[in-house]
């Protein structure tokens, strides 16, 4: 079993839809949870960062962490074509080791 | 936000030659930098952890003599792919951590012909 599981998609939605991206994990030592957006042929850029359980909102993006279920989510409201990218979840414990999901490829159609 | 600059963004080299990739943290000091490799449609795979002033720590299965890492200063780490082969063709990305957040370079697409 992989430490971090993420459905690779692809996911295609119409413009304006609410997008839900999810990851599950098995390592209960993970404390820091991140979502990165990666455009084609570019490095990942940090979208959201959450420590421990809870919700965090930033504009159209909401990150949720449920440590009891080992489940994290990223919601994108009013999705735009410019949101089309690959979204990677990432997490780590107190050490330097960061683990990534496989990435979900999202396409938002105009 | 913090910026990590990676250079070059793409490189094509002949089989058997060496290629150096630079990773710089532009507005903060990074005692630790990370090097990842990403094959098409796959996630980032950690290759090594680069520590300023000491030897890099390589992940299992990554040849340290092939992927030379030098972290000579608090703002610069380099990855040298030695005697490159076509199977080394990939997207290489560096990352530097500022406090608890990790920032990535733009990535380097290496093609070995």
mmCIF file of C-alpha atoms in Angstrom:
data_model
loop_
_atom_site.group_PDB
_atom_site.id
_atom_site.type_symbol
_atom_site.label_atom_id
_atom_site.label_comp_id
_atom_site.label_asym_id
_atom_site.label_seq_id
_atom_site.Cartn_x
_atom_site.Cartn_y
_atom_site.Cartn_z
ATOM 1 C CA UNK A 1 0.000 0.000 0.000
ATOM 2 C CA UNK A 2 1.310 3.440 -0.941
ATOM 3 C CA UNK A 3 1.695 5.946 1.861
ATOM 4 C CA UNK A 4 -0.351 8.488 -0.071
ATOM 5 C CA UNK A 5 -3.139 7.565 -2.468
ATOM 6 C CA UNK A 6 -4.556 10.026 -4.962
ATOM 7 C CA UNK A 7 -6.832 9.332 -7.894
ATOM 8 C CA UNK A 8 -4.878 10.408 -10.985
ATOM 9 C CA UNK A 9 -8.038 11.244 -12.916
ATOM 10 C CA UNK A 10 -8.240 12.768 -15.427
ATOM 11 C CA UNK A 11 -11.060 14.932 -14.141
ATOM 12 C CA UNK A 12 -12.988 17.158 -16.511
ATOM 13 C CA UNK A 13 -15.560 19.702 -15.332
ATOM 14 C CA UNK A 14 -17.424 22.625 -16.881
ATOM 15 C CA UNK A 15 -16.476 26.154 -15.996
ATOM 16 C CA UNK A 16 -18.094 27.286 -12.760
ATOM 17 C CA UNK A 17 -18.333 23.804 -11.256
ATOM 18 C CA UNK A 18 -17.152 22.915 -7.778
ATOM 19 C CA UNK A 19 -14.156 20.617 -7.923
ATOM 20 C CA UNK A 20 -13.322 18.144 -5.175
ATOM 21 C CA UNK A 21 -9.875 16.588 -5.034
ATOM 22 C CA UNK A 22 -8.936 14.028 -2.420
ATOM 23 C CA UNK A 23 -6.070 12.055 -0.954
ATOM 24 C CA UNK A 24 -5.881 9.328 1.629
ATOM 25 C CA UNK A 25 -2.819 8.349 3.580
ATOM 26 C CA UNK A 26 -1.676 5.643 5.911
ATOM 27 C CA UNK A 27 1.042 7.256 8.044
ATOM 28 C CA UNK A 28 -0.467 8.703 11.198
ATOM 29 C CA UNK A 29 2.751 10.667 11.799
ATOM 30 C CA UNK A 30 1.917 13.113 9.020
ATOM 31 C CA UNK A 31 1.168 16.537 10.482
ATOM 32 C CA UNK A 32 1.655 18.973 7.618
ATOM 33 C CA UNK A 33 -0.579 18.780 4.584
ATOM 34 C CA UNK A 34 -0.095 20.671 1.347
ATOM 35 C CA UNK A 35 -1.722 21.023 -2.025
ATOM 36 C CA UNK A 36 0.387 21.967 -5.010
ATOM 37 C CA UNK A 37 -0.677 22.982 -8.483
ATOM 38 C CA UNK A 38 1.531 22.015 -11.364
ATOM 39 C CA UNK A 39 1.095 23.325 -14.865
ATOM 40 C CA UNK A 40 2.520 21.332 -17.715
ATOM 41 C CA UNK A 41 6.331 21.398 -17.773
ATOM 42 C CA UNK A 42 6.528 23.611 -14.694
ATOM 43 C CA UNK A 43 7.506 23.005 -11.100
ATOM 44 C CA UNK A 44 4.750 22.632 -8.494
ATOM 45 C CA UNK A 45 3.519 25.793 -6.782
ATOM 46 C CA UNK A 46 2.153 25.785 -3.274
ATOM 47 C CA UNK A 47 -1.589 26.402 -3.138
ATOM 48 C CA UNK A 48 -2.643 25.541 0.366
ATOM 49 C CA UNK A 49 -0.884 24.534 3.534
ATOM 50 C CA UNK A 50 -2.569 23.092 6.619
ATOM 51 C CA UNK A 51 -1.197 21.906 9.902
ATOM 52 C CA UNK A 52 -3.073 19.059 11.607
ATOM 53 C CA UNK A 53 -6.847 18.722 11.252
ATOM 54 C CA UNK A 54 -9.269 21.392 10.203
ATOM 55 C CA UNK A 55 -10.299 23.623 7.336
ATOM 56 C CA UNK A 56 -8.501 26.440 5.625
ATOM 57 C CA UNK A 57 -9.946 28.783 3.050
ATOM 58 C CA UNK A 58 -8.150 31.024 0.584
ATOM 59 C CA UNK A 59 -10.296 32.678 -2.041
ATOM 60 C CA UNK A 60 -11.896 29.985 -4.172
ATOM 61 C CA UNK A 61 -9.847 27.232 -2.551
ATOM 62 C CA UNK A 62 -10.685 25.313 0.619
ATOM 63 C CA UNK A 63 -8.467 22.640 2.120
ATOM 64 C CA UNK A 64 -9.803 20.139 4.614
ATOM 65 C CA UNK A 65 -7.867 17.695 6.751
ATOM 66 C CA UNK A 66 -9.469 14.861 8.694
ATOM 67 C CA UNK A 67 -6.688 13.119 10.563
ATOM 68 C CA UNK A 68 -9.051 10.627 12.184
ATOM 69 C CA UNK A 69 -9.971 9.314 8.736
ATOM 70 C CA UNK A 70 -6.533 10.035 7.217
ATOM 71 C CA UNK A 71 -8.243 11.943 4.461
ATOM 72 C CA UNK A 72 -7.571 15.348 2.961
ATOM 73 C CA UNK A 73 -9.511 17.336 0.394
ATOM 74 C CA UNK A 74 -9.146 20.390 -1.775
ATOM 75 C CA UNK A 75 -12.243 22.152 -3.030
ATOM 76 C CA UNK A 76 -12.195 24.656 -5.858
ATOM 77 C CA UNK A 77 -15.282 26.836 -6.172
ATOM 78 C CA UNK A 78 -16.333 28.564 -9.376
ATOM 79 C CA UNK A 79 -13.676 26.699 -11.309
ATOM 80 C CA UNK A 80 -12.019 28.500 -14.194
ATOM 81 C CA UNK A 81 -10.220 27.238 -17.300
ATOM 82 C CA UNK A 82 -7.034 28.663 -15.783
ATOM 83 C CA UNK A 83 -7.418 26.125 -12.968
ATOM 84 C CA UNK A 84 -6.671 23.365 -15.470
ATOM 85 C CA UNK A 85 -3.528 21.726 -14.128
ATOM 86 C CA UNK A 86 -2.331 18.738 -12.162
ATOM 87 C CA UNK A 87 -2.988 18.983 -8.433
ATOM 88 C CA UNK A 88 -0.638 17.178 -6.079
ATOM 89 C CA UNK A 89 -1.305 16.505 -2.449
ATOM 90 C CA UNK A 90 1.741 16.312 -0.211
ATOM 91 C CA UNK A 91 2.279 15.617 3.438
ATOM 92 C CA UNK A 92 5.012 15.120 5.933
ATOM 93 C CA UNK A 93 5.709 14.466 9.574
ATOM 94 C CA UNK A 94 8.142 16.291 11.791
ATOM 95 C CA UNK A 95 11.163 15.260 9.757
ATOM 96 C CA UNK A 96 12.126 16.325 6.278
ATOM 97 C CA UNK A 97 10.452 13.484 4.411
ATOM 98 C CA UNK A 98 7.660 14.704 2.198
ATOM 99 C CA UNK A 99 5.372 12.295 0.422
ATOM 100 C CA UNK A 100 3.391 13.169 -2.674
ATOM 101 C CA UNK A 101 0.245 11.802 -4.182
ATOM 102 C CA UNK A 102 0.283 10.778 -7.820
ATOM 103 C CA UNK A 103 -1.435 14.019 -8.822
ATOM 104 C CA UNK A 104 -4.897 14.540 -10.301
ATOM 105 C CA UNK A 105 -5.101 16.035 -13.739
ATOM 106 C CA UNK A 106 -7.930 18.573 -13.891
ATOM 107 C CA UNK A 107 -9.412 20.160 -17.000
ATOM 108 C CA UNK A 108 -11.959 22.946 -16.678
ATOM 109 C CA UNK A 109 -13.821 23.408 -19.933
ATOM 110 C CA UNK A 110 -15.118 26.865 -20.921
ATOM 111 C CA UNK B 1 6.395 34.641 -1.531
ATOM 112 C CA UNK B 2 9.658 32.797 -1.416
ATOM 113 C CA UNK B 3 11.256 32.158 -4.757
ATOM 114 C CA UNK B 4 13.379 29.240 -5.797
ATOM 115 C CA UNK B 5 15.094 29.589 -9.116
ATOM 116 C CA UNK B 6 16.261 26.602 -11.120
ATOM 117 C CA UNK B 7 18.483 26.745 -14.156
ATOM 118 C CA UNK B 8 18.468 25.704 -16.930
ATOM 119 C CA UNK B 9 14.794 25.109 -17.638
ATOM 120 C CA UNK B 10 15.642 22.621 -20.344
ATOM 121 C CA UNK B 11 18.761 20.959 -21.679
ATOM 122 C CA UNK B 12 19.575 18.473 -24.384
ATOM 123 C CA UNK B 13 22.838 16.601 -24.113
ATOM 124 C CA UNK B 14 24.613 13.741 -25.770
ATOM 125 C CA UNK B 15 24.825 10.364 -24.132
ATOM 126 C CA UNK B 16 27.937 10.096 -21.983
ATOM 127 C CA UNK B 17 28.239 13.781 -21.163
ATOM 128 C CA UNK B 18 27.528 15.480 -17.831
ATOM 129 C CA UNK B 19 24.908 18.099 -17.089
ATOM 130 C CA UNK B 20 24.766 20.482 -14.149
ATOM 131 C CA UNK B 21 21.506 21.888 -12.799
ATOM 132 C CA UNK B 22 21.477 24.802 -10.367
ATOM 133 C CA UNK B 23 18.927 25.547 -7.684
ATOM 134 C CA UNK B 24 18.948 28.874 -5.882
ATOM 135 C CA UNK B 25 16.841 30.251 -3.105
ATOM 136 C CA UNK B 26 16.519 33.914 -4.025
ATOM 137 C CA UNK B 27 15.129 35.577 -0.929
ATOM 138 C CA UNK B 28 15.865 33.223 1.919
ATOM 139 C CA UNK B 29 18.594 30.930 3.175
ATOM 140 C CA UNK B 30 17.987 27.240 2.780
ATOM 141 C CA UNK B 31 20.085 24.884 4.844
ATOM 142 C CA UNK B 32 18.301 21.987 3.214
ATOM 143 C CA UNK B 33 17.266 21.532 -0.388
ATOM 144 C CA UNK B 34 15.657 18.572 -2.049
ATOM 145 C CA UNK B 35 16.021 17.116 -5.519
ATOM 146 C CA UNK B 36 13.155 15.304 -7.202
ATOM 147 C CA UNK B 37 12.692 13.519 -10.479
ATOM 148 C CA UNK B 38 9.389 13.327 -12.258
ATOM 149 C CA UNK B 39 8.654 11.005 -15.152
ATOM 150 C CA UNK B 40 5.713 11.756 -17.462
ATOM 151 C CA UNK B 41 2.332 11.443 -15.778
ATOM 152 C CA UNK B 42 3.947 10.394 -12.520
ATOM 153 C CA UNK B 43 4.402 12.132 -9.222
ATOM 154 C CA UNK B 44 7.545 13.627 -7.794
ATOM 155 C CA UNK B 45 10.085 11.116 -6.553
ATOM 156 C CA UNK B 46 12.623 12.293 -4.021
ATOM 157 C CA UNK B 47 16.154 11.588 -5.157
ATOM 158 C CA UNK B 48 18.237 13.173 -2.446
ATOM 159 C CA UNK B 49 18.334 15.680 0.362
ATOM 160 C CA UNK B 50 21.026 18.297 0.057
ATOM 161 C CA UNK B 51 22.462 19.736 3.247
ATOM 162 C CA UNK B 52 24.624 22.840 3.240
ATOM 163 C CA UNK B 53 28.167 22.031 4.235
ATOM 164 C CA UNK B 54 27.731 18.281 4.397
ATOM 165 C CA UNK B 55 27.176 15.277 2.178
ATOM 166 C CA UNK B 56 23.821 14.756 0.549
ATOM 167 C CA UNK B 57 21.535 11.966 1.653
ATOM 168 C CA UNK B 58 20.365 9.791 -1.219
ATOM 169 C CA UNK B 59 17.193 7.789 -1.437
ATOM 170 C CA UNK B 60 17.374 4.074 -1.940
ATOM 171 C CA UNK B 61 18.074 3.177 -5.526
ATOM 172 C CA UNK B 62 19.590 6.544 -6.466
ATOM 173 C CA UNK B 63 23.243 6.301 -7.472
ATOM 174 C CA UNK B 64 25.226 8.921 -5.604
ATOM 175 C CA UNK B 65 28.157 8.661 -8.019
ATOM 176 C CA UNK B 66 25.873 9.355 -10.929
ATOM 177 C CA UNK B 67 23.870 12.184 -9.410
ATOM 178 C CA UNK B 68 26.403 14.441 -7.735
ATOM 179 C CA UNK B 69 24.983 17.015 -5.362
ATOM 180 C CA UNK B 70 26.869 20.006 -4.047
ATOM 181 C CA UNK B 71 25.301 22.389 -1.548
ATOM 182 C CA UNK B 72 28.107 24.892 -1.285
ATOM 183 C CA UNK B 73 26.199 27.808 0.190
ATOM 184 C CA UNK B 74 22.944 28.591 1.950
ATOM 185 C CA UNK B 75 21.379 29.692 -1.313
ATOM 186 C CA UNK B 76 22.767 27.309 -3.912
ATOM 187 C CA UNK B 77 22.593 23.580 -4.516
ATOM 188 C CA UNK B 78 23.682 21.882 -7.722
ATOM 189 C CA UNK B 79 22.825 18.508 -9.194
ATOM 190 C CA UNK B 80 25.218 17.073 -11.761
ATOM 191 C CA UNK B 81 24.060 14.151 -13.833
ATOM 192 C CA UNK B 82 27.278 12.406 -14.813
ATOM 193 C CA UNK B 83 27.693 10.214 -17.876
ATOM 194 C CA UNK B 84 24.084 10.799 -18.788
ATOM 195 C CA UNK B 85 22.133 8.114 -20.638
ATOM 196 C CA UNK B 86 18.780 8.282 -22.417
ATOM 197 C CA UNK B 87 17.067 6.656 -19.421
ATOM 198 C CA UNK B 88 18.122 9.686 -17.358
ATOM 199 C CA UNK B 89 15.859 11.840 -19.486
ATOM 200 C CA UNK B 90 13.319 13.266 -17.082
ATOM 201 C CA UNK B 91 12.040 16.390 -15.379
ATOM 202 C CA UNK B 92 14.246 17.333 -12.428
ATOM 203 C CA UNK B 93 12.879 19.669 -9.765
ATOM 204 C CA UNK B 94 14.529 21.167 -6.719
ATOM 205 C CA UNK B 95 12.811 22.341 -3.579
ATOM 206 C CA UNK B 96 13.881 24.456 -0.644
ATOM 207 C CA UNK B 97 12.137 24.758 2.650
ATOM 208 C CA UNK B 98 11.571 28.009 4.455
ATOM 209 C CA UNK B 99 10.373 27.193 7.949
ATOM 210 C CA UNK B 100 7.544 24.720 7.377
ATOM 211 C CA UNK B 101 6.728 25.493 3.735
ATOM 212 C CA UNK B 102 8.433 24.004 0.712
ATOM 213 C CA UNK B 103 8.961 26.010 -2.466
ATOM 214 C CA UNK B 104 9.873 24.505 -5.795
ATOM 215 C CA UNK B 105 12.020 25.563 -8.673
ATOM 216 C CA UNK B 106 10.621 25.752 -12.170
ATOM 217 C CA UNK B 107 12.092 22.377 -13.053
ATOM 218 C CA UNK B 108 14.648 21.273 -15.644
ATOM 219 C CA UNK B 109 13.682 19.042 -18.516
ATOM 220 C CA UNK B 110 16.676 16.905 -19.401
ATOM 221 C CA UNK B 111 16.752 15.055 -22.688
ATOM 222 C CA UNK B 112 19.670 12.763 -23.351
ATOM 223 C CA UNK B 113 20.117 11.787 -26.972
#
